[in-house]
Short mmCIF file of C-alpha atoms and ligand atoms in Angstrom, two decimals:
data_model
loop_
_atom_site.label_atom_id
_atom_site.label_comp_id
_atom_site.label_asym_id
_atom_site.label_seq_id
_atom_site.Cartn_x
_atom_site.Cartn_y
_atom_site.Cartn_z
CA MET A 1 -0.10 0.01 -0.06
CA ASN A 2 1.31 3.42 -0.72
CA ASN A 3 0.16 6.89 -0.26
CA SER A 4 -1.27 7.03 -4.13
CA SER A 5 -3.88 5.01 -2.53
CA LEU A 6 -5.06 8.05 -0.53
CA SER A 7 -7.15 9.80 -3.30
CA TYR A 8 -7.09 13.26 -1.90
CA LEU A 9 -3.40 13.68 -1.88
CA ASP A 10 -1.61 15.69 -5.12
CA PRO A 11 0.53 12.84 -6.61
CA ALA A 12 2.54 15.74 -7.95
CA ARG A 13 3.54 16.87 -4.27
CA PRO A 14 4.16 13.61 -2.12
CA GLU A 15 6.31 15.08 0.17
CA PRO A 16 6.31 15.09 3.22
CA TRP A 17 3.99 12.85 3.74
CA ALA A 18 5.77 10.18 1.38
CA SER A 19 8.63 10.53 4.22
CA PHE A 20 6.68 9.99 6.84
CA ILE A 21 5.24 6.70 5.12
CA GLU A 22 8.83 5.39 4.43
CA GLN A 23 9.88 5.57 8.20
CA ILE A 24 6.59 3.75 9.02
CA ASP A 25 7.67 1.26 6.58
CA ARG A 26 10.64 1.05 7.77
CA VAL A 27 10.04 -0.10 11.15
CA ALA A 28 7.44 -2.58 10.22
CA PRO A 29 9.63 -5.33 10.24
CA HIS A 30 10.40 -4.73 13.92
CA LEU A 31 7.07 -4.77 15.18
CA GLY A 32 6.22 -8.42 15.24
CA SER A 33 2.61 -9.56 15.43
CA LEU A 34 1.63 -5.77 16.08
CA ALA A 35 2.56 -5.12 12.08
CA HIS A 36 -0.78 -6.29 11.24
CA TRP A 37 -2.25 -3.03 12.26
CA ILE A 38 0.41 -1.26 10.43
CA GLU A 39 -1.88 0.39 7.70
CA THR A 40 -3.62 2.55 10.47
CA LEU A 41 -0.28 4.78 10.39
CA LYS A 42 -0.63 5.21 6.83
CA ARG A 43 -3.79 6.85 6.64
CA PRO A 44 -5.11 9.60 8.94
CA LYS A 45 -8.06 8.83 11.04
CA ARG A 46 -9.66 12.24 9.91
CA ILE A 47 -8.93 15.47 8.17
CA LEU A 48 -11.00 18.67 7.90
CA ILE A 49 -10.15 21.03 5.22
CA VAL A 50 -11.71 24.71 6.06
CA ASP A 51 -12.51 27.68 3.97
CA VAL A 52 -11.07 31.05 6.15
CA PRO A 53 -12.75 33.94 4.77
CA ILE A 54 -12.12 37.52 6.45
CA VAL A 55 -12.68 41.13 5.74
CA ARG A 56 -9.10 42.37 5.29
CA ASP A 57 -8.07 46.07 6.14
CA ASP A 58 -9.00 47.70 2.88
CA GLY A 59 -12.27 46.40 2.94
CA THR A 60 -12.01 43.42 0.13
CA ILE A 61 -12.92 39.72 1.14
CA ALA A 62 -9.96 37.25 0.94
CA HIS A 63 -10.17 33.38 1.52
CA TYR A 64 -7.44 31.24 2.82
CA GLU A 65 -7.21 27.48 3.05
CA GLY A 66 -6.57 25.83 6.50
CA TYR A 67 -6.47 22.30 7.62
CA ARG A 68 -6.92 20.22 11.06
CA VAL A 69 -5.64 16.57 10.92
CA GLN A 70 -6.10 14.24 13.41
CA HIS A 71 -3.66 11.29 12.56
CA ASN A 72 -4.17 8.86 15.60
CA LEU A 73 -6.26 8.62 18.56
CA SER A 74 -5.91 5.76 20.01
CA ARG A 75 -3.85 6.73 22.88
CA GLY A 76 -5.71 9.87 23.76
CA PRO A 77 -6.79 13.08 22.21
CA GLY A 78 -5.25 14.72 19.20
CA LYS A 79 -2.05 17.14 20.23
CA GLY A 80 -0.38 18.95 17.91
CA GLY A 81 0.45 22.70 16.66
CA VAL A 82 -1.03 25.25 14.41
CA ARG A 83 1.36 26.53 11.38
CA PHE A 84 0.72 29.71 9.93
CA HIS A 85 3.09 29.69 6.51
CA PRO A 86 2.65 30.09 2.78
CA HIS A 87 3.80 26.60 2.21
CA VAL A 88 1.11 24.88 4.32
CA SER A 89 -0.39 21.96 2.22
CA LEU A 90 -2.51 19.11 3.32
CA SER A 91 0.50 16.60 2.57
CA GLU A 92 2.77 18.62 5.34
CA VAL A 93 0.11 18.86 7.98
CA MET A 94 -0.90 15.14 7.65
CA ALA A 95 3.17 14.46 7.98
CA LEU A 96 3.40 17.01 10.89
CA ALA A 97 0.47 15.17 12.54
CA GLY A 98 2.05 11.56 11.98
CA TRP A 99 5.20 12.92 13.62
CA MET A 100 3.01 13.90 16.71
CA THR A 101 1.75 10.62 16.92
CA ILE A 102 4.69 8.95 16.97
CA LYS A 103 6.35 11.86 19.08
CA ASN A 104 3.61 11.60 21.88
CA ALA A 105 3.82 7.74 22.13
CA ALA A 106 7.78 7.68 22.42
CA LEU A 107 7.65 10.13 25.07
CA GLY A 108 4.64 8.20 26.64
CA LEU A 109 2.34 11.21 26.73
CA PRO A 110 -1.37 10.29 26.79
CA TYR A 111 -1.88 11.82 23.52
CA GLY A 112 -2.57 10.86 19.75
CA GLY A 113 -1.22 13.05 17.02
CA ALA A 114 -2.50 16.07 15.26
CA LYS A 115 -1.53 19.04 13.41
CA GLY A 116 -3.39 22.26 11.85
CA GLY A 117 -2.11 24.97 9.44
CA VAL A 118 -3.50 27.85 7.42
CA ARG A 119 -1.39 28.56 4.25
CA ILE A 120 -0.79 32.27 4.46
CA ASP A 121 2.31 34.47 5.09
CA PRO A 122 1.72 35.84 8.73
CA ARG A 123 4.21 38.91 7.85
CA ALA A 124 1.75 40.07 5.08
CA PHE A 125 -1.12 40.79 7.50
CA SER A 126 -1.80 43.52 10.06
CA ARG A 127 -2.24 42.09 13.60
CA ALA A 128 -5.93 42.80 13.37
CA GLU A 129 -6.08 40.58 10.06
CA LEU A 130 -4.17 37.91 12.13
CA GLU A 131 -6.86 38.11 14.65
CA ARG A 132 -9.55 37.68 11.98
CA ILE A 133 -7.80 34.60 10.67
CA THR A 134 -7.17 32.95 13.78
CA ARG A 135 -10.50 33.54 15.02
CA ARG A 136 -12.42 32.45 12.00
CA TYR A 137 -9.99 29.47 11.69
CA THR A 138 -10.88 28.66 15.19
CA SER A 139 -14.55 28.87 14.62
CA GLU A 140 -14.22 26.42 11.76
CA ILE A 141 -12.02 23.52 13.12
CA GLY A 142 -13.93 24.25 16.58
CA ILE A 143 -16.18 20.99 15.57
CA VAL A 144 -13.12 18.60 15.89
CA ILE A 145 -11.00 20.44 18.96
CA GLY A 146 -11.72 20.87 22.52
CA PRO A 147 -9.92 20.15 26.00
CA ASP A 148 -10.71 16.42 25.79
CA LYS A 149 -10.75 16.07 21.80
CA ASP A 150 -7.70 17.55 20.16
CA ILE A 151 -5.61 20.48 21.82
CA PRO A 152 -3.96 22.88 19.51
CA ALA A 153 -0.65 24.50 20.35
CA PRO A 154 1.82 26.93 18.78
CA ASP A 155 4.20 26.02 15.59
CA VAL A 156 5.85 28.01 12.68
CA GLY A 157 4.25 31.57 12.13
CA THR A 158 2.14 31.45 15.22
CA ASN A 159 2.77 32.21 19.01
CA GLU A 160 1.20 32.65 22.37
CA GLN A 161 -0.52 35.53 20.99
CA THR A 162 -2.53 33.07 18.50
CA MET A 163 -3.35 31.05 21.13
CA ALA A 164 -4.94 33.74 23.41
CA TRP A 165 -7.19 34.54 20.41
CA MET A 166 -7.74 30.47 19.74
CA MET A 167 -8.71 29.87 23.55
CA ASP A 168 -11.04 33.11 23.53
CA THR A 169 -12.75 32.24 20.18
CA TYR A 170 -13.28 28.69 21.52
CA SER A 171 -14.46 29.62 25.04
CA MET A 172 -17.17 32.29 23.70
CA ASN A 173 -18.49 29.50 20.99
CA VAL A 174 -19.08 26.93 24.01
CA GLY A 175 -20.06 29.49 26.26
CA HIS A 176 -17.39 29.38 29.05
CA THR A 177 -13.80 29.86 29.46
CA ALA A 178 -11.99 26.68 28.36
CA SER A 179 -8.16 26.96 29.19
CA GLY A 180 -7.50 23.60 28.27
CA VAL A 181 -8.31 23.83 24.62
CA VAL A 182 -4.97 24.78 23.39
CA THR A 183 -1.46 25.15 25.10
CA GLY A 184 1.15 27.59 24.78
CA LYS A 185 -0.93 30.18 26.13
CA PRO A 186 0.03 33.40 27.87
CA ILE A 187 0.63 32.74 31.45
CA ALA A 188 -2.20 34.94 32.45
CA LEU A 189 -4.73 32.69 30.71
CA GLY A 190 -3.51 29.33 32.10
CA GLY A 191 -0.21 29.00 30.34
CA SER A 192 2.63 27.18 31.84
CA LEU A 193 5.84 28.64 33.37
CA GLY A 194 8.83 27.30 30.85
CA ARG A 195 6.59 26.44 27.87
CA GLN A 196 7.96 29.18 25.75
CA GLU A 197 11.43 27.88 26.26
CA ALA A 198 10.23 23.93 26.55
CA THR A 199 11.27 23.03 23.04
CA GLY A 200 14.42 24.76 22.95
CA ARG A 201 15.51 23.15 26.45
CA GLY A 202 14.65 19.63 25.38
CA VAL A 203 16.84 19.88 21.94
CA PHE A 204 19.59 21.23 24.34
CA ILE A 205 18.54 18.04 26.84
CA ALA A 206 18.45 15.26 23.70
CA ALA A 207 22.17 17.01 22.26
CA ARG A 208 23.81 16.51 25.84
CA GLU A 209 22.51 13.11 26.42
CA ALA A 210 23.70 12.20 23.16
CA GLY A 211 26.87 13.81 23.71
CA ARG A 212 27.44 12.07 27.09
CA ARG A 213 27.04 8.65 25.23
CA SER A 214 29.30 9.60 22.31
CA GLY A 215 31.98 11.41 23.98
CA VAL A 216 31.40 14.74 22.41
CA PRO A 217 31.15 16.82 25.39
CA ILE A 218 29.05 20.15 25.33
CA SER A 219 31.58 22.46 27.16
CA GLY A 220 33.55 23.89 24.22
CA ALA A 221 31.56 22.05 21.67
CA ARG A 222 30.88 24.09 17.98
CA VAL A 223 27.16 24.58 17.35
CA ALA A 224 25.44 25.42 14.21
CA VAL A 225 21.73 26.05 13.97
CA GLN A 226 19.40 26.63 11.25
CA GLY A 227 16.09 28.55 12.23
CA PHE A 228 16.37 31.46 14.66
CA GLY A 229 12.77 31.34 16.13
CA ASN A 230 11.29 29.72 19.16
CA VAL A 231 13.33 26.49 18.70
CA GLY A 232 16.63 27.34 17.17
CA GLY A 233 16.56 30.79 19.09
CA ILE A 234 16.11 29.22 22.54
CA ALA A 235 18.49 26.43 21.94
CA ALA A 236 21.25 28.39 20.60
CA ARG A 237 20.93 30.54 23.80
CA ILE A 238 20.81 27.25 25.91
CA PHE A 239 23.88 25.39 24.42
CA ARG A 240 25.89 29.24 24.87
CA GLU A 241 24.84 28.93 28.60
CA ASN A 242 26.19 25.54 28.99
CA GLY A 243 29.61 26.57 27.39
CA ALA A 244 29.32 25.52 23.74
CA LYS A 245 30.27 28.07 20.82
CA VAL A 246 27.49 28.76 18.33
CA VAL A 247 29.61 29.48 15.43
CA ALA A 248 27.11 29.73 12.93
CA LEU A 249 23.17 30.61 12.69
CA GLN A 250 20.92 30.57 9.34
CA ASP A 251 17.39 32.18 8.96
CA ALA A 252 14.95 32.54 6.23
CA GLU A 253 16.98 35.57 5.53
CA ALA A 254 20.49 35.53 6.49
CA THR A 255 23.45 32.83 7.26
CA ILE A 256 25.76 34.34 9.38
CA ALA A 257 29.14 32.44 11.09
CA ASN A 258 31.72 33.66 13.84
CA PRO A 259 34.11 30.82 14.75
CA ALA A 260 34.76 32.79 17.88
CA GLY A 261 31.37 32.02 18.85
CA ILE A 262 28.18 34.35 18.41
CA ASP A 263 26.97 36.46 21.14
CA ILE A 264 23.27 34.94 21.13
CA PRO A 265 21.44 37.33 23.35
CA ALA A 266 22.91 40.02 21.12
CA ALA A 267 21.51 38.01 18.05
CA LEU A 268 18.08 37.27 19.50
CA ALA A 269 17.68 41.07 20.55
CA HIS A 270 18.69 41.75 16.69
CA ALA A 271 16.09 39.04 15.47
CA ALA A 272 13.35 40.47 17.84
CA ALA A 273 13.98 43.99 16.50
CA HIS A 274 14.24 43.96 12.89
CA GLY A 275 12.62 40.04 12.22
CA SER A 276 15.82 38.46 11.14
CA LEU A 277 19.36 38.22 11.35
CA SER A 278 20.14 40.16 8.57
CA GLY A 279 22.31 43.00 9.37
CA PHE A 280 23.72 41.68 12.62
CA PHE A 281 26.90 42.81 12.97
CA GLY A 282 28.59 40.56 15.56
CA ALA A 283 29.18 37.77 12.81
CA GLU A 284 30.05 37.81 9.26
CA PRO A 285 27.72 36.81 6.39
CA VAL A 286 28.32 33.30 4.80
CA ARG A 287 26.95 32.26 1.53
CA GLU A 288 23.51 30.29 2.19
CA ASP A 289 25.05 27.02 0.86
CA ASP A 290 28.10 27.25 2.58
CA PHE A 291 26.31 26.55 5.76
CA TRP A 292 26.02 23.33 5.30
CA GLN A 293 29.61 22.26 5.29
CA LEU A 294 30.95 24.32 8.01
CA GLU A 295 32.70 22.23 10.81
CA CYS A 296 30.89 21.66 14.10
CA GLU A 297 30.21 19.28 16.64
CA TYR A 298 26.52 19.60 16.84
CA PHE A 299 24.33 20.59 14.02
CA VAL A 300 20.61 21.62 14.84
CA PRO A 301 18.24 21.70 11.88
CA ALA A 302 15.46 24.04 13.58
CA ALA A 303 13.46 25.47 10.53
CA LEU A 304 11.55 23.66 8.27
CA GLU A 305 11.24 20.16 7.08
CA GLY A 306 13.24 18.70 4.18
CA GLN A 307 15.92 20.79 4.64
CA LEU A 308 18.94 18.09 4.92
CA THR A 309 18.80 16.37 1.68
CA PRO A 310 20.82 13.90 0.56
CA GLN A 311 23.09 16.22 -1.08
CA ARG A 312 23.48 18.36 1.90
CA ALA A 313 24.16 15.25 4.01
CA SER A 314 27.29 14.59 2.03
CA ARG A 315 28.61 17.48 2.80
CA LEU A 316 27.69 18.17 6.30
CA ARG A 317 30.91 18.29 8.81
CA ALA A 318 29.17 17.64 12.04
CA ARG A 319 29.59 14.84 14.59
CA ILE A 320 25.76 14.73 15.70
CA VAL A 321 22.69 16.10 14.01
CA VAL A 322 19.91 17.29 16.83
CA GLU A 323 16.76 17.76 14.94
CA GLY A 324 15.11 20.61 16.31
CA ALA A 325 12.56 20.94 13.29
CA ASN A 326 10.06 18.21 12.55
CA GLY A 327 11.15 16.16 9.30
CA PRO A 328 14.19 18.18 8.55
CA THR A 329 16.17 14.97 7.37
CA THR A 330 14.95 13.32 4.50
CA PRO A 331 15.02 9.18 4.75
CA ALA A 332 17.63 8.87 1.97
CA ALA A 333 19.59 11.61 3.49
CA ASP A 334 19.34 9.65 6.82
CA ASP A 335 21.00 6.78 5.29
CA ILE A 336 24.10 9.33 4.15
CA LEU A 337 24.46 10.32 7.77
CA HIS A 338 24.43 6.91 9.06
CA GLU A 339 26.93 5.81 6.42
CA ARG A 340 28.82 8.50 7.49
CA ASN A 341 28.58 7.98 11.12
CA ILE A 342 27.07 10.89 12.04
CA LEU A 343 24.76 10.24 15.00
CA VAL A 344 21.11 11.75 14.40
CA ILE A 345 18.91 12.29 17.17
CA PRO A 346 15.32 12.46 15.59
CA ASP A 347 12.66 15.07 16.02
CA VAL A 348 10.21 12.70 17.71
CA LEU A 349 12.74 12.56 20.55
CA ALA A 350 14.63 15.91 20.18
CA ASN A 351 12.12 18.37 19.71
CA ALA A 352 9.54 16.66 22.19
CA GLY A 353 10.13 19.02 24.97
CA GLY A 354 7.40 21.24 23.77
CA VAL A 355 4.52 18.90 23.74
CA THR A 356 5.97 17.48 26.91
CA VAL A 357 5.59 21.12 29.04
CA SER A 358 2.21 21.30 26.81
CA TYR A 359 1.11 18.39 28.32
CA PHE A 360 2.09 19.89 32.20
CA GLU A 361 -0.05 22.96 31.03
CA TRP A 362 -3.04 20.92 30.24
CA VAL A 363 -2.52 19.05 33.20
CA GLN A 364 -2.35 22.32 35.42
CA ASP A 365 -5.28 23.75 33.82
CA PHE A 366 -7.44 20.77 34.52
CA SER A 367 -6.52 21.02 37.93
CA SER A 368 -6.26 24.69 38.32
CA PHE A 369 -2.99 24.23 40.38
CA PHE A 370 -0.16 25.45 39.04
CA TRP A 371 3.54 24.53 39.35
CA SER A 372 6.67 26.53 39.71
CA GLU A 373 9.16 26.56 36.88
CA GLU A 374 11.72 24.40 38.77
CA GLU A 375 9.30 21.96 39.18
CA ILE A 376 8.52 22.12 35.66
CA ASN A 377 12.08 21.89 34.61
CA ALA A 378 12.86 19.22 36.64
CA ARG A 379 9.71 17.06 35.36
CA LEU A 380 10.59 18.00 31.51
CA GLU A 381 14.33 16.52 32.37
CA SER A 382 13.19 13.49 33.92
CA ILE A 383 10.82 12.61 30.96
CA MET A 384 12.97 13.15 28.23
CA ILE A 385 15.72 11.51 30.10
CA LYS A 386 13.69 8.55 30.56
CA ALA A 387 12.47 8.46 26.92
CA PHE A 388 16.15 9.13 25.76
CA ASP A 389 17.41 5.94 27.75
CA ALA A 390 14.62 3.49 26.48
CA ILE A 391 15.14 4.71 22.89
CA TRP A 392 18.90 4.64 23.14
CA GLN A 393 18.40 0.95 24.39
CA MET A 394 16.50 -0.25 22.12
CA ALA A 395 18.79 1.30 19.30
CA GLN A 396 21.71 -0.81 20.93
CA GLU A 397 19.46 -4.15 21.20
CA ARG A 398 18.06 -3.99 17.55
CA LYS A 399 21.48 -2.49 16.15
CA VAL A 400 18.98 -0.10 14.45
CA SER A 401 19.35 4.02 14.20
CA ILE A 402 17.78 6.16 16.89
CA ARG A 403 15.24 6.94 14.78
CA THR A 404 14.22 3.58 14.18
CA ALA A 405 14.41 2.61 17.99
CA ALA A 406 12.02 5.61 18.52
CA PHE A 407 9.55 4.70 15.83
CA ILE A 408 9.38 1.16 16.98
CA ILE A 409 8.95 1.89 20.77
CA ALA A 410 6.18 4.68 19.66
CA CYS A 411 4.65 2.12 17.07
CA GLN A 412 4.52 -0.37 19.90
CA ARG A 413 2.40 1.44 21.84
CA VAL A 414 -0.02 3.19 19.43
CA LEU A 415 -0.67 -0.23 17.95
CA ALA A 416 -0.93 -2.26 21.41
CA ALA A 417 -3.73 0.65 21.89
CA ARG A 418 -5.28 0.02 18.71
CA GLU A 419 -5.28 -3.80 19.25
CA GLN A 420 -6.36 -3.71 22.68
CA ARG A 421 -9.48 -1.32 21.72
CA GLY A 422 -10.22 -3.26 18.82
CA LEU A 423 -12.25 -2.11 15.69
CA TYR A 424 -15.51 -0.52 16.02
CA PRO A 425 -18.37 -2.13 15.12
P1 NAD B 501 9.72 30.01 14.12
O1 NAD B 501 8.57 30.61 13.21
O2 NAD B 501 9.53 30.44 15.66
O3 NAD B 501 10.82 30.05 13.55
C1 NAD B 501 11.13 29.57 12.53
C2 NAD B 501 13.00 30.06 11.92
O4 NAD B 501 12.67 29.50 11.01
C3 NAD B 501 12.75 31.43 11.66
O5 NAD B 501 14.16 31.96 11.99
C4 NAD B 501 12.81 31.43 10.29
O6 NAD B 501 13.55 32.62 9.58
C5 NAD B 501 13.36 30.20 9.97
N1 NAD B 501 13.35 29.68 8.51
C6 NAD B 501 12.35 29.72 7.74
N2 NAD B 501 12.25 28.87 6.65
C7 NAD B 501 13.79 28.92 6.35
C8 NAD B 501 14.77 28.33 5.56
N3 NAD B 501 14.26 28.17 4.42
N4 NAD B 501 16.06 28.62 5.73
C9 NAD B 501 16.52 28.89 6.79
N5 NAD B 501 15.91 29.32 7.79
C10 NAD B 501 14.35 29.13 7.69
O7 NAD B 501 9.04 28.45 14.37
P2 NAD B 501 9.65 27.38 15.42
O8 NAD B 501 8.36 27.52 16.46
O9 NAD B 501 11.03 27.80 16.14
O10 NAD B 501 9.61 26.13 14.66
C11 NAD B 501 10.87 25.51 14.11
C12 NAD B 501 10.50 24.16 13.76
O11 NAD B 501 10.63 23.19 15.14
C13 NAD B 501 9.59 23.41 12.77
O12 NAD B 501 9.87 22.60 12.09
C14 NAD B 501 8.52 23.30 14.02
O13 NAD B 501 7.55 22.46 13.54
C15 NAD B 501 9.22 22.68 15.13
N6 NAD B 501 8.77 22.43 16.39
C16 NAD B 501 8.43 23.51 17.00
C17 NAD B 501 7.88 23.56 18.18
C18 NAD B 501 7.34 24.74 19.12
O14 NAD B 501 7.04 24.40 20.25
N7 NAD B 501 7.46 25.82 18.65
C19 NAD B 501 7.72 22.25 18.90
C20 NAD B 501 8.42 21.04 18.32
C21 NAD B 501 8.93 21.32 16.94
#
């Protein structure tokens, strides 16, 4: 069975869903009798495509396309971010939802996998227009989301303000304040301390654990980071705080390098003020393509999927790749990195810090009892390390990559739940 059997997908644009399917195919031989249920993972449970019409500031009416995909709900409600980006497509949202199923199961969080998005460039809209887009999108997907159904969160192009509008819109529609409908909210609305930093912090924890086991200490290590947003910016800052040297950064508009180490707080301040790293004086501009062959110990792709292509993987001069982004490495590039002995810590483990603290936020909202930041960071460490240990051990036992090991553990959990629940009717 391949994705061409899903009639609603554009066969001319199979990625990134095709990469997700290939990853599932690679894990199937390791699942024993549970492989009987594997087709479950190759078909999203539920797809909602919505029209998002708004009145623009100039009085014209514009329509945008939005999605919410619930890939799998066998282990609990859907959970996954909402992306506002001009390249959002059904295939992309399906793949991102699939990776959420795997990530939540690999970490042992009581969720299925979901994802959403609207195909817009958020930079092309006023704040008032973004609010109207967010509110209409939320109303349209309101029939499938809810604190015990499917819980969105921020992703590329969305942030805590987007979540505040989503929470308010949903609450207005149901007639009571429902703070648990989204995570990644502002603290004043039931958000969690530590959530904004959690994905970057988790990337760092995953890197540190990988380095510990493979003799690549963080202190003094050179780090290159692609994507300088919520994930890449925070990961870079925490690497630096722990004694690493961030020698190269790339965002959508600029690539910069400084072998002596970039001043990350200054770069973050520049990006916050100007919207990108372009024009930052604390490093030299580098050709966009040269970024992929700068020497470093840790390489952190934290922008978008499909960035680490086979061609780039064969030039990479890093010891360890820590995937901050979802799906940054294509399966063919994965094979090249494996042959070249470059360790890859996959997205479904490395960037799971965000959804882990989202889980804490959701639990806190339900109990209306809020934890300290120390408690949150300590619990995050403990869940990430436990998952890392189990996945690392599985990789040793089965002699497979860390990605395949994470997929084995996750698929076992999802498919065992599927089997135990049985098929209805
Ligand atoms: P963001 O919008 O905050 O930042 C994205 C960054 O990537 C920006 O710096 C942007 O300039 C850069 N970028 C975009 N296109 C690029 C390109 N072609 N080349 C180089 N840089 C480019 O988004 P984010 O929340 O940091 O998410 C980044 C990745 O991490 C995504 O894959 C997302 O799905 C994943 N992720 C995010 C979270 C989260 O909590 N925010 C959690 C898990 C995974």
